[in-house]
PDB file of C-alpha atoms in Angstrom:
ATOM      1  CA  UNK A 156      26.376  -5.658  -5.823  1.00 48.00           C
ATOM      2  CA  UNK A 157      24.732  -2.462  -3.691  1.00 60.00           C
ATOM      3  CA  UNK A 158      24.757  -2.515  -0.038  1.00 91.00           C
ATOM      4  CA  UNK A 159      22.149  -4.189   1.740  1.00 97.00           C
ATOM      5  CA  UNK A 160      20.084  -1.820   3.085  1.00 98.00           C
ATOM      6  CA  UNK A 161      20.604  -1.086   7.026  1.00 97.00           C
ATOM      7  CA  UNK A 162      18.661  -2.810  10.557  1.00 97.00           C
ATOM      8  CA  UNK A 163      17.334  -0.669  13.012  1.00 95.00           C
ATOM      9  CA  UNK A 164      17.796  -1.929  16.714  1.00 96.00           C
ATOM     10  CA  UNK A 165      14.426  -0.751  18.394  1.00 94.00           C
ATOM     11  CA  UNK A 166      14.222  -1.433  22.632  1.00 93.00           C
ATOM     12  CA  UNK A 167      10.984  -2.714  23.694  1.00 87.00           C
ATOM     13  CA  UNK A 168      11.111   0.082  26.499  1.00 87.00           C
ATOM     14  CA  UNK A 169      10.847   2.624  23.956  1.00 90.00           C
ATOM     15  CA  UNK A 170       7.189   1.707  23.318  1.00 85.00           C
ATOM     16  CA  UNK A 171       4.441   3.446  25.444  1.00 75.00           C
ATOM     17  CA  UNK A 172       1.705   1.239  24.485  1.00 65.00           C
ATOM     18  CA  UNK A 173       0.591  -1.410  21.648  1.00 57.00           C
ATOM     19  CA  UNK A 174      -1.417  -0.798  19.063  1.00 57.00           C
ATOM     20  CA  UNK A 175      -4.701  -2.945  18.256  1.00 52.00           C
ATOM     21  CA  UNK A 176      -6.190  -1.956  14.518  1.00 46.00           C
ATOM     22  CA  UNK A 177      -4.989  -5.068  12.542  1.00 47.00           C
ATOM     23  CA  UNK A 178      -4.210  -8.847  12.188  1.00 50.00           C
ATOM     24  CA  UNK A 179      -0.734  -8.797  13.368  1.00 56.00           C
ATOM     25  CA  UNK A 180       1.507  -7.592  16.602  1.00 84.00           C
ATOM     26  CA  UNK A 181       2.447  -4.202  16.056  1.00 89.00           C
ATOM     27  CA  UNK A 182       3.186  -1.509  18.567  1.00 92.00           C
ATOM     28  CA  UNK A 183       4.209   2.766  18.246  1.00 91.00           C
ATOM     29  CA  UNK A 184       7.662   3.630  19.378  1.00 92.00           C
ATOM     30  CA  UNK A 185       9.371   6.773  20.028  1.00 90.00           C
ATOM     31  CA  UNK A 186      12.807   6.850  19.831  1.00 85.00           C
ATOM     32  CA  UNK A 187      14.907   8.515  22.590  1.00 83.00           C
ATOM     33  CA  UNK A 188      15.999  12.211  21.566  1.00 78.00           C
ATOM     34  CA  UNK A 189      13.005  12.584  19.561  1.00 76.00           C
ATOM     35  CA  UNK A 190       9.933  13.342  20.853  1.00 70.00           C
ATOM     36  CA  UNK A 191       7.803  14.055  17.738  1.00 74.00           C
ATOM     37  CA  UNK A 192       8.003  11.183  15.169  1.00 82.00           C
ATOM     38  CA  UNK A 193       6.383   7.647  15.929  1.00 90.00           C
ATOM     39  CA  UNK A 194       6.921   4.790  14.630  1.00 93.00           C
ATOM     40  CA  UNK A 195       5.283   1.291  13.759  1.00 94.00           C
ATOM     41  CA  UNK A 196       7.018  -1.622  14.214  1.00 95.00           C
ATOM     42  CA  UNK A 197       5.793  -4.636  12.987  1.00 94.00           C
ATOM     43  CA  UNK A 198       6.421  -8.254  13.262  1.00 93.00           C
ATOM     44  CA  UNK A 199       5.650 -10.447  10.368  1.00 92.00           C
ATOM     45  CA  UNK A 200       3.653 -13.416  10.352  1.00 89.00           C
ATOM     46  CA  UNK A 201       5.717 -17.091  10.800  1.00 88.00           C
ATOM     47  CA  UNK A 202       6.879 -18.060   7.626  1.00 88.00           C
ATOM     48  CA  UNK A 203       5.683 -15.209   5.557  1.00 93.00           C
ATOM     49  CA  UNK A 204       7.406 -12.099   4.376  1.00 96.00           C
ATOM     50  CA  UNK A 205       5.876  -9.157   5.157  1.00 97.00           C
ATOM     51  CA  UNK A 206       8.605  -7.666   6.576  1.00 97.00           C
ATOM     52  CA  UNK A 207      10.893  -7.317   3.666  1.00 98.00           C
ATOM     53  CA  UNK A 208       7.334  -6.742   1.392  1.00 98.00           C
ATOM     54  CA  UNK A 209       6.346  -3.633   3.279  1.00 98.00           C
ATOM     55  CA  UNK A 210      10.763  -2.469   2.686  1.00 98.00           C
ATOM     56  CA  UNK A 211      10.964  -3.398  -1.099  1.00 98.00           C
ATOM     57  CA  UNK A 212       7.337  -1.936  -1.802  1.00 98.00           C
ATOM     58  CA  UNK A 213       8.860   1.771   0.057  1.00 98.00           C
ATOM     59  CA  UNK A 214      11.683   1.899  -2.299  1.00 98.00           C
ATOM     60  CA  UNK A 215       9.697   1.421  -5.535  1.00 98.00           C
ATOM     61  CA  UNK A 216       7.264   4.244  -3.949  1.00 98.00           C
ATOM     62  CA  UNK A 217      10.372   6.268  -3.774  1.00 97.00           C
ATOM     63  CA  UNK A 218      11.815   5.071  -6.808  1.00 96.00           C
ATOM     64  CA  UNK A 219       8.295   6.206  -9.021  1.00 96.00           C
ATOM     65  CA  UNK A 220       8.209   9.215  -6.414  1.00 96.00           C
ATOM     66  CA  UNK A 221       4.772   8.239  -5.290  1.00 97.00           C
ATOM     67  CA  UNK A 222       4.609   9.435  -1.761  1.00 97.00           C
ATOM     68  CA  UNK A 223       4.881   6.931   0.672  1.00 97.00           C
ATOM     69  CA  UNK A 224       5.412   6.280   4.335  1.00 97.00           C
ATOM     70  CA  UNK A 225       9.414   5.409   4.906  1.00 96.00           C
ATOM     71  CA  UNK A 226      10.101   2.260   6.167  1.00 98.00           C
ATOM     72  CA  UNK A 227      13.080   0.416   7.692  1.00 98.00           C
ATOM     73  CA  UNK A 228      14.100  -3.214   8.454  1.00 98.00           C
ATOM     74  CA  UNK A 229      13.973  -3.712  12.045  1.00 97.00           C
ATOM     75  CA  UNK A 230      15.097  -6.397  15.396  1.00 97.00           C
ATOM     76  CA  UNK A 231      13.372  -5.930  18.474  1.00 94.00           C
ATOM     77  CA  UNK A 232      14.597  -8.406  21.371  1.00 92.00           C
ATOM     78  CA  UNK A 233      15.984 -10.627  18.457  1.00 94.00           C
ATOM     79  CA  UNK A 234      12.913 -10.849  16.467  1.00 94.00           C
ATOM     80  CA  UNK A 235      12.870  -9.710  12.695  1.00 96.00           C
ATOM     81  CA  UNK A 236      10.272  -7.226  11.265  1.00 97.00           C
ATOM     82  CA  UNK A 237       9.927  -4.060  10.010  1.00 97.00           C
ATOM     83  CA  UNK A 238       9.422   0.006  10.945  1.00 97.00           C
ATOM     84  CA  UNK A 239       7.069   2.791   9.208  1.00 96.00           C
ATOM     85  CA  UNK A 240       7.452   6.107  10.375  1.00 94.00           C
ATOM     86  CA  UNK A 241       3.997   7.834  11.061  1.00 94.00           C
ATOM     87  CA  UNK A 242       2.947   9.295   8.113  1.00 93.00           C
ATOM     88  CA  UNK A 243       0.367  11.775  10.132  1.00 89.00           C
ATOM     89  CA  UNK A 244       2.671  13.016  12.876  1.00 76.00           C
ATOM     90  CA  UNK A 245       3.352  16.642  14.482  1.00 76.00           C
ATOM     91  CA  UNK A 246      -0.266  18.762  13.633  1.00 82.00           C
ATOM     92  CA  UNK A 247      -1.679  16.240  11.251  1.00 86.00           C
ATOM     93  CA  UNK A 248      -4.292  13.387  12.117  1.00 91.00           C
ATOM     94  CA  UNK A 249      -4.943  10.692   9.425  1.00 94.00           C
ATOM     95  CA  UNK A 250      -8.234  10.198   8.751  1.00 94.00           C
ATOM     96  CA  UNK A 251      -8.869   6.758   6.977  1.00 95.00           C
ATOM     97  CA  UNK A 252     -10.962   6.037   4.159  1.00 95.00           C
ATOM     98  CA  UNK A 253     -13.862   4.319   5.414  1.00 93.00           C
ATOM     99  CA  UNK A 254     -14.466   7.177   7.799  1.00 93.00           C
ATOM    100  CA  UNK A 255     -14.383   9.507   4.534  1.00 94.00           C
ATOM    101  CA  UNK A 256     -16.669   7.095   2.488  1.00 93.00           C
ATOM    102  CA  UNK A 257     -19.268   6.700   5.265  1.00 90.00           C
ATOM    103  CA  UNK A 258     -18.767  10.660   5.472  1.00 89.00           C
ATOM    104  CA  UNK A 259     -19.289  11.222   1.899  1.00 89.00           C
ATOM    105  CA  UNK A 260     -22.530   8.876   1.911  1.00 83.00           C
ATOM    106  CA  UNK A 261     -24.065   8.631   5.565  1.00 71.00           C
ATOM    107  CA  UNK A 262     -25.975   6.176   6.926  1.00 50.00           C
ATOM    108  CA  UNK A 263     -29.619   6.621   7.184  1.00 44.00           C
ATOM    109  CA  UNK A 264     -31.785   5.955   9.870  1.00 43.00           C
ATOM    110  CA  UNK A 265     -34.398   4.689   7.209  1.00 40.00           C
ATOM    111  CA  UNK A 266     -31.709   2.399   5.821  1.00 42.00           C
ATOM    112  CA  UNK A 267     -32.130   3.909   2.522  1.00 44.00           C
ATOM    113  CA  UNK A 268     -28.450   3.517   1.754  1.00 46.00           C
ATOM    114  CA  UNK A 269     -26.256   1.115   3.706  1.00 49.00           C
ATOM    115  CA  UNK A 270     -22.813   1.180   3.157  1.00 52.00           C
ATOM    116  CA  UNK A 271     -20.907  -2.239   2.146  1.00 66.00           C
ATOM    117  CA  UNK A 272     -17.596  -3.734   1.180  1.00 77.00           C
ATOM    118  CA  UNK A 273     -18.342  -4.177  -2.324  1.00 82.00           C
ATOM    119  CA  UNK A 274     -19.096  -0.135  -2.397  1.00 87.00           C
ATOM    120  CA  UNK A 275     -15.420  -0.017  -2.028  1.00 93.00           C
ATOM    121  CA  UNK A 276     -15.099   1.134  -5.514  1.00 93.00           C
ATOM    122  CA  UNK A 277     -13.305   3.438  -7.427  1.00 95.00           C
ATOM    123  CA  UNK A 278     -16.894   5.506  -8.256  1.00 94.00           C
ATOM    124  CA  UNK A 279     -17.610   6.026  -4.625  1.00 94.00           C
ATOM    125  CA  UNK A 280     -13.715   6.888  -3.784  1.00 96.00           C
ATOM    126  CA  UNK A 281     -13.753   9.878  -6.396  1.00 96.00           C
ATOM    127  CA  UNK A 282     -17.214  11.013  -5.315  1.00 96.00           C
ATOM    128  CA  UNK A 283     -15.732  10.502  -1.560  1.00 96.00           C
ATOM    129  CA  UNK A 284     -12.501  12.666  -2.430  1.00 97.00           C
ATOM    130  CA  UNK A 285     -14.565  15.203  -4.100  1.00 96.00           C
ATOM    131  CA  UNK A 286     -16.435  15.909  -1.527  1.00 94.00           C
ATOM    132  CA  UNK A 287     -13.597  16.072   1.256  1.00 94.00           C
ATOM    133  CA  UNK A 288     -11.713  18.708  -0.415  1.00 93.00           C
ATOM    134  CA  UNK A 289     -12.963  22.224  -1.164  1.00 89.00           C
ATOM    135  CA  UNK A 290     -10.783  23.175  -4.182  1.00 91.00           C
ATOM    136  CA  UNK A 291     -11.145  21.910  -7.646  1.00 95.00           C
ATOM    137  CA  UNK A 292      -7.188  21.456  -7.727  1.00 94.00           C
ATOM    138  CA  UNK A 293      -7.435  19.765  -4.283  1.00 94.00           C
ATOM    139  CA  UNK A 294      -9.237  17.335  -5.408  1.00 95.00           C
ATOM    140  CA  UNK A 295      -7.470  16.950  -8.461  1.00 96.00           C
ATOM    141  CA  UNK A 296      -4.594  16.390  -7.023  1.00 96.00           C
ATOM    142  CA  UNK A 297      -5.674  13.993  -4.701  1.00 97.00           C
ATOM    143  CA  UNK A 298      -7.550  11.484  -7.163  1.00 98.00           C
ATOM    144  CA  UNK A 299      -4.423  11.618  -9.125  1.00 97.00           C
ATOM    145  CA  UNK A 300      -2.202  10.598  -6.052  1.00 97.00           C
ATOM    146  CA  UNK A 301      -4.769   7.636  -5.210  1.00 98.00           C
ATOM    147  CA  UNK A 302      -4.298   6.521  -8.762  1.00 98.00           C
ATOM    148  CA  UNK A 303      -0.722   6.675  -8.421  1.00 98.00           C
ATOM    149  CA  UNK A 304      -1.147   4.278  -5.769  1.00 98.00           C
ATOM    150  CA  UNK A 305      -3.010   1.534  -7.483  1.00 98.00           C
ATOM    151  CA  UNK A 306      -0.413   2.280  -9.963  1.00 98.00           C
ATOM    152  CA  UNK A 307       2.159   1.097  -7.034  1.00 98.00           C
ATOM    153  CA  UNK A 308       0.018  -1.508  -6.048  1.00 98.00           C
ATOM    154  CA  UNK A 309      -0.518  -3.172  -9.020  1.00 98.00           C
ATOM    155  CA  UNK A 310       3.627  -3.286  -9.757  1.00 98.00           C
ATOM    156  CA  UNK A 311       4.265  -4.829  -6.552  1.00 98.00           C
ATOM    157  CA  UNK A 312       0.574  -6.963  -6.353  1.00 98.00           C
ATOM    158  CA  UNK A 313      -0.525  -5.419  -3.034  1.00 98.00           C
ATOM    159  CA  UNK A 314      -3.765  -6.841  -2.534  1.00 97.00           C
ATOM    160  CA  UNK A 315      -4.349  -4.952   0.732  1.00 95.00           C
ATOM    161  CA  UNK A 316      -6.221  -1.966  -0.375  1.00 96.00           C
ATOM    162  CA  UNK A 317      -8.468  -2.021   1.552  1.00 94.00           C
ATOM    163  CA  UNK A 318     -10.523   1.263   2.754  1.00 94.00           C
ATOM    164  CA  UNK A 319      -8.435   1.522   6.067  1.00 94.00           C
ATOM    165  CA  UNK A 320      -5.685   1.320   3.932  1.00 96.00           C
ATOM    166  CA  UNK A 321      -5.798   4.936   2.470  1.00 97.00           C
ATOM    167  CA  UNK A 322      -6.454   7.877   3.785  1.00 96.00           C
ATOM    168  CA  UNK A 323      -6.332  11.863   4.264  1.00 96.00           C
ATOM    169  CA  UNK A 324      -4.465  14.666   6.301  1.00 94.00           C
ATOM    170  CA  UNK A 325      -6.261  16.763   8.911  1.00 92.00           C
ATOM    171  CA  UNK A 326      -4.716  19.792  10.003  1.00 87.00           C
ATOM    172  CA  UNK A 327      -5.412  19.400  14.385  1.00 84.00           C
ATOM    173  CA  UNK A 328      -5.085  23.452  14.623  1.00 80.00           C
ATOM    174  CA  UNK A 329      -7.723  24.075  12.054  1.00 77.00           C
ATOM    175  CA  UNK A 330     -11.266  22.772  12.252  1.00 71.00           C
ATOM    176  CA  UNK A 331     -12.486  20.478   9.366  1.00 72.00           C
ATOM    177  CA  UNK A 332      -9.608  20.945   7.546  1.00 80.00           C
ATOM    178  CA  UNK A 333      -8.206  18.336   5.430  1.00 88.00           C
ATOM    179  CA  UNK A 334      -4.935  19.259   3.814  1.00 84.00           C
ATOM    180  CA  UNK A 335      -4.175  16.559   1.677  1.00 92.00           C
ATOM    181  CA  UNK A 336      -3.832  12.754   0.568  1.00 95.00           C
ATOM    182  CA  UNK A 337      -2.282  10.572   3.095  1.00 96.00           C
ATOM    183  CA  UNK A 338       1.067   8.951   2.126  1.00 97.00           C
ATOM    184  CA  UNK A 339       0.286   5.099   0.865  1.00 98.00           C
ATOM    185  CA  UNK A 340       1.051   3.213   3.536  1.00 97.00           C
ATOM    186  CA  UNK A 341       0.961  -0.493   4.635  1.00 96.00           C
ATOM    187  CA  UNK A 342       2.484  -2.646   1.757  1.00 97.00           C
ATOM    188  CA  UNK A 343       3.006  -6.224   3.507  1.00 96.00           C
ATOM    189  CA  UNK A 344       0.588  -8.579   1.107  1.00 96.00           C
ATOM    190  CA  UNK A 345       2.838  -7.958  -1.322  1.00 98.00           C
ATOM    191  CA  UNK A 346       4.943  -9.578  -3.648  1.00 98.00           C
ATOM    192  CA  UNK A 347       3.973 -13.489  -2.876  1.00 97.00           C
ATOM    193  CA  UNK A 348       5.393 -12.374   0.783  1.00 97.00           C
ATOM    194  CA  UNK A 349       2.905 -15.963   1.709  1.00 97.00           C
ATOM    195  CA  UNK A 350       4.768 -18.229  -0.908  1.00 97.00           C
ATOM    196  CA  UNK A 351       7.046 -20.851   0.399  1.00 97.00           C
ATOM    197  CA  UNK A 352      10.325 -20.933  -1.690  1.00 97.00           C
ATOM    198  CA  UNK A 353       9.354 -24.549  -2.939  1.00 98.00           C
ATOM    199  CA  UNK A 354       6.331 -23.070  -4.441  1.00 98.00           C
ATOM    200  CA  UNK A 355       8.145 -20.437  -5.796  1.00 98.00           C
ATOM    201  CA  UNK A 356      10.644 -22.376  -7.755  1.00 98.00           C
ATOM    202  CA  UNK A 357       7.815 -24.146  -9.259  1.00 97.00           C
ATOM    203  CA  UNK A 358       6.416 -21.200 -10.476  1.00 98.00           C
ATOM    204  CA  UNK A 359       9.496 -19.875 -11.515  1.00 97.00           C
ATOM    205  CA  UNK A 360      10.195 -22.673 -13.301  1.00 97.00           C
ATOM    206  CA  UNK A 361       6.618 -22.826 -15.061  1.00 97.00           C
ATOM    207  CA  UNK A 362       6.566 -19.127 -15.998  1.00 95.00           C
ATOM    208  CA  UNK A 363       4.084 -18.391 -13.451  1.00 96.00           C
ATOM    209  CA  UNK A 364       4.621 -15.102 -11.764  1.00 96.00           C
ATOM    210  CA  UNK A 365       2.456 -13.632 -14.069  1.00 96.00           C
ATOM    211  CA  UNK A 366      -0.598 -16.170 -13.583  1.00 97.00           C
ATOM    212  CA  UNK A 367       0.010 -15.206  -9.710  1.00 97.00           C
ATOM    213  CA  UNK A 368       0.187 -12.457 -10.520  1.00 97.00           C
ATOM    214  CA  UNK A 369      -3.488 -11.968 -12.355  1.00 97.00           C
ATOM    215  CA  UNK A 370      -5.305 -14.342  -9.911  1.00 95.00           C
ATOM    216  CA  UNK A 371      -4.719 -11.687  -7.078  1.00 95.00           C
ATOM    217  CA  UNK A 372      -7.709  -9.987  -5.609  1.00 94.00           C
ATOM    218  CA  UNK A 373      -7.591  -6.576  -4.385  1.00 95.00           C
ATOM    219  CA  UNK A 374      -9.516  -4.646  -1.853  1.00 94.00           C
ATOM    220  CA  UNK A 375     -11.321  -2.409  -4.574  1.00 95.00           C
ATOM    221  CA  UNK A 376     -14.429  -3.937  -6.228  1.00 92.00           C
ATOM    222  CA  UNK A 377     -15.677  -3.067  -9.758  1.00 88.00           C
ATOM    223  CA  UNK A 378     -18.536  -0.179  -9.578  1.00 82.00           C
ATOM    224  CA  UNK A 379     -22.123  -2.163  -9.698  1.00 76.00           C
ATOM    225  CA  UNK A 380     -20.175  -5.643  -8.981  1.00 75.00           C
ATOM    226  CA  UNK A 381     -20.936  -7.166  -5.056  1.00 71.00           C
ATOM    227  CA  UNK A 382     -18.488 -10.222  -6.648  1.00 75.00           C
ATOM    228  CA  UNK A 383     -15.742  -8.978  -8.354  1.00 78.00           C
ATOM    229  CA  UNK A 384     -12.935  -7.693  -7.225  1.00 90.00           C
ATOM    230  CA  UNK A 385     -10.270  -7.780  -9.782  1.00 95.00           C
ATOM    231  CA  UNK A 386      -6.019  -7.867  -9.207  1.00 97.00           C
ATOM    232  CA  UNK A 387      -4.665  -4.737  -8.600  1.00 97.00           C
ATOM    233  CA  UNK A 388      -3.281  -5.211 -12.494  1.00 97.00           C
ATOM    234  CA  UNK A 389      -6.407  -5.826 -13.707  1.00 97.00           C
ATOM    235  CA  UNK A 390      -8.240  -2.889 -12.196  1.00 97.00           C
ATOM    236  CA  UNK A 391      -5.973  -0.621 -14.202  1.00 97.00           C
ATOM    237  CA  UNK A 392      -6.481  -2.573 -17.560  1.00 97.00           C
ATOM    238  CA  UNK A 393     -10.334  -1.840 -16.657  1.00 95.00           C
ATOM    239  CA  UNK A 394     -10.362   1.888 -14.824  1.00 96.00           C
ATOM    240  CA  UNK A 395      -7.665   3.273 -16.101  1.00 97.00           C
ATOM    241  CA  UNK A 396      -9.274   3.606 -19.644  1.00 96.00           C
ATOM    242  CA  UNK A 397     -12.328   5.014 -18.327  1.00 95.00           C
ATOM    243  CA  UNK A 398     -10.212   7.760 -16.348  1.00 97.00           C
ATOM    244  CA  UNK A 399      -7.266   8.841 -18.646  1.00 96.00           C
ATOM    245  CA  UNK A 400      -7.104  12.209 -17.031  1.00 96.00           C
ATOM    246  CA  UNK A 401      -6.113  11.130 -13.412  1.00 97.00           C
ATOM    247  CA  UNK A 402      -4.210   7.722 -14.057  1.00 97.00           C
ATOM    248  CA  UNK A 403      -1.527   9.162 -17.427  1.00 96.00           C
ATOM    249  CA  UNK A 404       0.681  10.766 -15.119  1.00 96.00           C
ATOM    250  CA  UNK A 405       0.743   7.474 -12.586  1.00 96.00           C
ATOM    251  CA  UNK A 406       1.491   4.976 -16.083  1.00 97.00           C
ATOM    252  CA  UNK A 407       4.038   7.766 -16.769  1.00 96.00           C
ATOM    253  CA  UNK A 408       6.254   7.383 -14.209  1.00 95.00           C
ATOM    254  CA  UNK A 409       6.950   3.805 -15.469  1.00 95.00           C
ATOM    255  CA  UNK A 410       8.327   5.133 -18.632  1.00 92.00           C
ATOM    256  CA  UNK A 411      11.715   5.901 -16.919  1.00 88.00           C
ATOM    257  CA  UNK A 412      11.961   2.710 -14.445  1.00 91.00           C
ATOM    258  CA  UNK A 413      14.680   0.342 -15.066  1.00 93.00           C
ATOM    259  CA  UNK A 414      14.850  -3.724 -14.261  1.00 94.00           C
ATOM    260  CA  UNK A 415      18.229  -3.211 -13.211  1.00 95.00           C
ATOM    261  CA  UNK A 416      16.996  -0.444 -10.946  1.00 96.00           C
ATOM    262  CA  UNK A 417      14.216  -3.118  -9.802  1.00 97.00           C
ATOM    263  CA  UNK A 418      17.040  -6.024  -9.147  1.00 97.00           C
ATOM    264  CA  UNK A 419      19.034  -3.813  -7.094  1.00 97.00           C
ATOM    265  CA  UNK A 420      16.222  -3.183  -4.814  1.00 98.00           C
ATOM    266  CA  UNK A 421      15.730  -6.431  -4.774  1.00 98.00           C
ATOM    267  CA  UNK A 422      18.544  -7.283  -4.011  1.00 98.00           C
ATOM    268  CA  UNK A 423      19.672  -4.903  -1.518  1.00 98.00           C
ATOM    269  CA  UNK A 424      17.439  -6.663   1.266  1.00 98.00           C
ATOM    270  CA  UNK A 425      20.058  -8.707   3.232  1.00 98.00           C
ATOM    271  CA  UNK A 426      20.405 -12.871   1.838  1.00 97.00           C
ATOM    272  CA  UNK A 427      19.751 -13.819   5.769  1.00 96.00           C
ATOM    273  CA  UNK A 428      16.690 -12.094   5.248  1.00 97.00           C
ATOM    274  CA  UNK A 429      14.983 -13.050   2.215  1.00 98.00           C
ATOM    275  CA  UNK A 430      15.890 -16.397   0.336  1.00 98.00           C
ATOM    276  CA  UNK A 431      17.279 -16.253  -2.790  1.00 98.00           C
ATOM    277  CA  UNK A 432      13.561 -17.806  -4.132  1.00 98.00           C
ATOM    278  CA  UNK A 433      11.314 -15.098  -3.017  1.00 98.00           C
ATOM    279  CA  UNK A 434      14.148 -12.232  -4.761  1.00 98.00           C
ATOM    280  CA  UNK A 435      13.769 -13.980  -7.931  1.00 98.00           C
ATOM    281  CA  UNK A 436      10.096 -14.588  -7.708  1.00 98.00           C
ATOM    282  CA  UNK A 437       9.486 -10.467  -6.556  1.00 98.00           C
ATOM    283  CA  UNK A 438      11.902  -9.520  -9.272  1.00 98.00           C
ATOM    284  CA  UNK A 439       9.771 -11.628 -12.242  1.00 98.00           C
ATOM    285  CA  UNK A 440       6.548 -10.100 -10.438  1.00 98.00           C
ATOM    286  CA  UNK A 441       7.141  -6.412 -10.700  1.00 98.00           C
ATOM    287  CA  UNK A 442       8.802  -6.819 -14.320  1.00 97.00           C
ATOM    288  CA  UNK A 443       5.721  -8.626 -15.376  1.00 97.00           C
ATOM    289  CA  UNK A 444       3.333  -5.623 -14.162  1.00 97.00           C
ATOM    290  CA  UNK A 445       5.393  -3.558 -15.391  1.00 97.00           C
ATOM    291  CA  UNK A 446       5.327  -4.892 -18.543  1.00 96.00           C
ATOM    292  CA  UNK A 447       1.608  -5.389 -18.513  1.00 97.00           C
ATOM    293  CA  UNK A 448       0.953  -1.589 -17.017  1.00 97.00           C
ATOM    294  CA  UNK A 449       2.852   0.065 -20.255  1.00 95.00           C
ATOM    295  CA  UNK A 450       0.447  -1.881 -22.596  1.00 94.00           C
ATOM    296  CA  UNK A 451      -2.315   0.411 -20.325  1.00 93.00           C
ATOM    297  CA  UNK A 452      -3.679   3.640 -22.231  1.00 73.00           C
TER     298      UNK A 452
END
């Protein structure tokens, strides 16, 4: 049996001021002694998991190095939830996707294109990304790293994705320049984080993390659909065919991962923390993707 992985103590003097974007309470911190890196601390919702979602989802980023914001396990004032260090600190802004896609297509005054959630699709996101970096490479690169995270978010089911959820690096100290693809970031619906362990034994028991698993719905719609928005699993199984080039290396990484490698990070959140239901229910959910994502391509 590993360690469980460590609690950060975080005093609610530390924090200069909350922060609004989002459903739930959240507020930037800076720890005494150092002045340069933020961090988020977040609360989960009552009676849902996000907490230990947003820890196990950072270690299987790290795990498939896919770059990802690192997060801790956290107590402020006695109350449970969970830290993620800035991701665009010291000369970097983040920029977040819907401010690239309305970029990349701009709103008329003629209304000749409106942007709208369903053009959240993986079409409009390449074009988008195309157009924010100047390089062929650069752009390359950074459609590759956004596959690599549906990659991550179909393993762990993050149905979250949405266009706030992803985003660039802008270099403060040089005009218009975007340096590269944000860390993922923001893992919390996750994992049936929502479940309560009674449902989860009954889907245990009935086979069923794989039928959760497919009725997900993610935050990316199908190009030309203003209904569909498939599970993160089952927008690989339908764009991953169509772009070989930029998701093989993602579906790569998965050659070399491990279940044991999965339990243990698993199991490494503390039992006081996460119920023995909801470590057996996360474990069968990633194996199943996993299994399903090497059947991909």
């Amino acid at each position: 049996m590993s360690a469980y992985y460590p609690v950060v103590e975080v005093l609610p003097e530390w924090a200069p001021e909350t922060e609004n974007m989002g459903s739930k309470l959240k507020f930037w911190y800076l720890q005494p002694g150092d002045i340069e890196s933020y961090w988020l601390f977040k609360y989960p919702r009552p009676e849902r998991g996000e907490h230990w979602a947003e820890k196990i989802a950072a270690e299987v980023a790290g795990l498939l190095e896919i770059p990802c914001a690192r997060v801790e396990l956290a107590v402020c004032q006695g109350m449970r939830g969970a830290v993620s260090k800035d991701i665009a600190s010291g000369n970097y802004a983040l920029v977040h996707g819907n401010e690239i896609l309305e970029n990349a297509f701009p709103y008329q005054d003629t209304a000749e294109y409106n942007f709208h959630l369903a053009d959240h699709n993986l079409v409009n996101i390449w074009l988008a990304l195309d157009k924010t970096f100047e390089s062929e490479s650069q752009r390359q690169e950074a459609k590759c790293q956004f596959a690599e995270y549906l990659i991550l978010d179909a393993v762990i089911g993050n149905t979250d994705r949405h266009s706030e959820n992803w985003g660039v690096l802008k270099r403060l100290t040089v005009p218009d320049s975007v340096e590269s693809i944000a860390p993922s970031y923001d893992h919390g619906s996750s994992l049936g984080r929502e479940l309560s362990d009674e449902r989860r034994e009954q889907l245990l028991a009935e086979n069923g993390a794989g039928r959760y698993m497919e009725r997900g719905r993610g935050q990316i719609f199908r190009h030309g659909s203003r209904r569909r928005r498939p599970s993160p699993l089952q927008l690989i199984r339908l764009e991953a065919p169509e772009y070989p080039d930029l998701f093989r290396g993602a579906l790569a990484k998965l050659d070399s991962l491990e279940e044991s490698s999965l339990s243990q990070i698993v199991d490494s959140v503390p039992d006081d923390w996460m119920s023995s239901a909801a470590k057996s229910f996360a474990f069968e959910l990633m194996s199943y993707s996993c299994g399903q994502l090497r059947e991909v391509i």
